[in-house]
Coordinates of C-alpha atoms in Angstrom, one line a residue:
X10 CA -71.9 -117.7 -149.6
X11 CA -75.4 -118.7 -148.4
X12 CA -78.6 -116.7 -147.7
X13 CA -81.9 -117.9 -146.3
X14 CA -84.8 -116.5 -144.3
X15 CA -84.2 -117.4 -140.6
X16 CA -86.9 -115.4 -138.9
X17 CA -89.6 -112.7 -139.4
X18 CA -87.1 -109.9 -138.9
X19 CA -84.2 -109.4 -136.5
X20 CA -82.7 -106.6 -134.6
X21 CA -80.4 -108.9 -132.6
X22 CA -77.2 -110.9 -133.1
X23 CA -77.1 -114.7 -133.4
X24 CA -75.0 -117.2 -131.5
X25 CA -73.1 -120.2 -132.8
X26 CA -72.2 -123.4 -130.9
X27 CA -71.4 -126.9 -131.9
X28 CA -72.3 -126.4 -135.6
X29 CA -75.6 -124.8 -134.9
X30 CA -76.8 -121.2 -135.3
X31 CA -79.2 -119.7 -132.7
X32 CA -81.3 -116.7 -133.4
X33 CA -84.4 -115.1 -131.8
X34 CA -85.9 -112.5 -134.1
X35 CA -89.2 -110.8 -133.6
X36 CA -90.5 -109.2 -136.7
X37 CA -91.6 -105.5 -136.4
X38 CA -93.4 -103.8 -133.5
X39 CA -96.4 -105.8 -132.3
X40 CA -95.0 -109.1 -133.7
X41 CA -93.0 -111.9 -132.2
X42 CA -91.0 -115.0 -133.2
X43 CA -89.5 -118.0 -131.5
X44 CA -85.9 -118.8 -130.6
X45 CA -84.6 -121.1 -133.4
X46 CA -81.5 -123.2 -134.1
X47 CA -80.2 -124.1 -137.6
X48 CA -77.7 -126.9 -138.2
X49 CA -74.5 -126.3 -140.1
X50 CA -72.4 -128.8 -142.0
X51 CA -69.2 -127.6 -143.8
X52 CA -70.0 -129.7 -146.8
X53 CA -73.5 -128.5 -147.3
X54 CA -73.7 -125.2 -145.4
X55 CA -76.8 -124.4 -143.2
X56 CA -80.0 -126.4 -143.3
X57 CA -82.5 -123.6 -143.9
X58 CA -85.2 -125.5 -141.9
X59 CA -84.9 -124.9 -138.2
X60 CA -83.8 -128.0 -136.3
X61 CA -85.7 -126.9 -133.2
X62 CA -87.5 -123.8 -131.9
X63 CA -88.8 -122.6 -128.6
X64 CA -92.5 -122.6 -127.8
X65 CA -92.2 -119.0 -126.4
X66 CA -92.5 -116.2 -128.9
X67 CA -90.0 -113.3 -128.2
X68 CA -91.4 -109.8 -128.7
X69 CA -89.7 -106.9 -130.5
X70 CA -86.8 -106.3 -130.8
X71 CA -86.0 -110.1 -130.2
X72 CA -83.5 -111.7 -127.8
X73 CA -79.8 -112.0 -128.6
X74 CA -79.0 -115.6 -127.4
X75 CA -75.9 -116.5 -125.4
X76 CA -74.6 -120.0 -124.9
X77 CA -73.0 -121.4 -121.7
X78 CA -71.5 -124.9 -121.7
X79 CA -68.9 -127.3 -120.4
X80 CA -66.8 -127.2 -123.5
X81 CA -68.7 -129.0 -126.2
X82 CA -71.4 -130.5 -124.0
X83 CA -74.1 -129.4 -121.6
X84 CA -75.1 -126.3 -123.5
X85 CA -77.7 -123.9 -122.2
X86 CA -79.1 -121.1 -124.4
X87 CA -80.0 -117.9 -122.5
X88 CA -82.1 -115.2 -124.1
X89 CA -84.0 -112.1 -122.8
X90 CA -87.5 -111.2 -123.9
X91 CA -87.6 -107.4 -123.6
X92 CA -90.9 -107.0 -125.5
X93 CA -92.5 -105.0 -122.7
X94 CA -89.8 -102.3 -122.8
X95 CA -90.8 -98.8 -122.0
X96 CA -89.4 -95.6 -120.4
X97 CA -89.5 -94.4 -116.9
X98 CA -92.6 -92.4 -117.7
X99 CA -94.3 -95.1 -119.8
X100 CA -97.3 -96.8 -118.3
X101 CA -97.0 -99.8 -120.7
X102 CA -93.5 -100.9 -119.7
X103 CA -93.0 -104.3 -117.9
X104 CA -90.3 -106.6 -116.6
X105 CA -87.7 -108.4 -118.8
X106 CA -87.9 -112.1 -118.8
X107 CA -84.7 -114.2 -118.9
X108 CA -85.2 -117.6 -120.5
X109 CA -83.0 -120.7 -120.6
X110 CA -83.2 -123.7 -123.0
X111 CA -81.4 -127.0 -123.7
X112 CA -79.1 -126.1 -126.5
X113 CA -79.5 -129.5 -128.2
X114 CA -83.3 -129.1 -128.3
X115 CA -85.0 -125.7 -127.9
X116 CA -88.3 -127.4 -127.1
X117 CA -86.8 -128.2 -123.7
X118 CA -87.5 -125.1 -121.7
X119 CA -85.4 -125.2 -118.5
X120 CA -86.2 -122.1 -116.6
X121 CA -87.4 -118.5 -116.8
X122 CA -87.6 -115.6 -114.5
X123 CA -91.4 -115.3 -114.8
X124 CA -92.4 -118.9 -114.0
X125 CA -92.8 -118.4 -110.3
X126 CA -94.8 -115.2 -110.2
X127 CA -92.8 -112.3 -108.7
X128 CA -90.3 -114.5 -106.9
X129 CA -87.6 -114.2 -109.7
X130 CA -89.1 -111.2 -111.5
X131 CA -86.6 -109.0 -113.3
X132 CA -86.5 -105.3 -113.5
X133 CA -88.1 -103.1 -116.1
X134 CA -87.3 -104.1 -119.7
X135 CA -84.9 -102.2 -122.0
X136 CA -84.2 -103.0 -125.6
X137 CA -81.0 -104.6 -127.0
X138 CA -79.8 -106.2 -123.8
X139 CA -77.6 -109.2 -124.1
X140 CA -77.1 -111.8 -121.2
X141 CA -73.5 -112.2 -120.0
X142 CA -72.3 -115.5 -118.5
X143 CA -69.4 -115.4 -116.1
X144 CA -68.3 -117.3 -113.0
X145 CA -71.6 -119.3 -112.8
X146 CA -73.8 -116.2 -113.1
X147 CA -75.9 -114.7 -115.8
X148 CA -75.9 -110.9 -115.9
X149 CA -78.7 -108.9 -117.6
X150 CA -79.3 -105.2 -117.7
X151 CA -82.6 -103.7 -116.6
X152 CA -83.9 -100.2 -116.2
X153 CA -84.9 -100.1 -112.5
X154 CA -82.9 -102.3 -110.2
X155 CA -79.8 -104.3 -109.1
X156 CA -80.7 -107.8 -108.2
X157 CA -78.9 -111.1 -107.3
X158 CA -80.9 -114.3 -107.3
X159 CA -81.2 -118.1 -107.6
X160 CA -84.4 -119.7 -109.0
X161 CA -85.4 -120.5 -105.4
X162 CA -83.8 -117.7 -103.4
X163 CA -83.4 -114.0 -104.2
X164 CA -82.1 -110.8 -102.7
X165 CA -82.7 -107.5 -104.3
X166 CA -81.2 -104.0 -104.1
X167 CA -83.4 -101.4 -105.5
X168 CA -81.8 -98.8 -107.7
X169 CA -80.6 -95.6 -106.1
X170 CA -80.9 -93.2 -109.0
X171 CA -78.3 -90.8 -107.6
X172 CA -75.7 -93.6 -107.6
X173 CA -76.6 -96.1 -110.2
X174 CA -77.5 -94.9 -113.7
X175 CA -76.8 -98.2 -115.4
X176 CA -78.7 -100.8 -113.2
X177 CA -78.0 -104.5 -113.8
X178 CA -79.4 -107.8 -112.6
X179 CA -77.5 -110.9 -111.6
X180 CA -79.1 -114.4 -111.9
X181 CA -77.2 -117.4 -110.6
X182 CA -78.3 -120.7 -112.1
X183 CA -78.2 -122.3 -108.6
X184 CA -80.7 -125.2 -108.4
X185 CA -80.9 -125.4 -112.2
X186 CA -77.2 -126.1 -112.3
X187 CA -77.4 -128.7 -109.6
X188 CA -80.2 -130.5 -111.4
X189 CA -78.7 -130.3 -114.8
X190 CA -75.0 -130.2 -114.1
X191 CA -74.6 -127.5 -116.6
X192 CA -73.4 -124.4 -114.8
X193 CA -71.5 -124.6 -111.5
X194 CA -72.9 -122.4 -108.7
X195 CA -70.7 -119.6 -107.4
X196 CA -69.0 -121.1 -104.3
X197 CA -68.9 -117.7 -102.6
X198 CA -72.7 -117.7 -102.5
X199 CA -75.2 -116.5 -105.1
X200 CA -76.6 -113.7 -103.0
X201 CA -73.3 -112.0 -102.2
X202 CA -72.5 -109.6 -105.0
X203 CA -70.5 -106.4 -105.3
X204 CA -71.5 -103.5 -107.6
X205 CA -69.8 -100.2 -108.5
X206 CA -71.1 -97.1 -110.1
X207 CA -69.7 -96.9 -113.6
X208 CA -71.4 -93.7 -114.7
X209 CA -74.1 -93.1 -117.3
X210 CA -74.6 -95.5 -120.2
X211 CA -75.8 -99.0 -120.7
X212 CA -78.5 -100.5 -122.9
X213 CA -80.9 -98.1 -124.6
X214 CA -84.6 -98.1 -123.9

């Protein structure tokens, strides 16, 4: 049994990969905290001092991290900053931002969906969304749109409220994967995606 203070406060779930714990808490409303990793050794348990942390500060409610890797190597940590969440009627809402980091050193920021202006911009933020990695793609839920993109090429399908009540976003690592060799691009083409209406539900806002 071990207990230590990992962040300012967390409303998210951590991830564990290659004897390291990853967590992106935020503290309370109006606060933020970085994505951190803590090393684990079976003989000594966790080192309570973070081994690395991101320079970006994730807003409330924090960003549940997800790891993609080639087995025990080439790890990428994906996390969403939904700190600008709002409602359809809220004037203060803004887009989610999907971040990726080198899992061995979180100071190494690889890519994010806000680094190129509106080119890769995600839909409106909702709280408690978790990235899902499958078949070379990273899926994230948003409030307002369905989108499929690479860091250098994007196609977007705006939400039809009558048909899609749980909009989602698809981000294929694309050029990032070719540069790092960490996620294989989808051979069928990153901008050819199929979506189906699954009824009401999804992440809460």
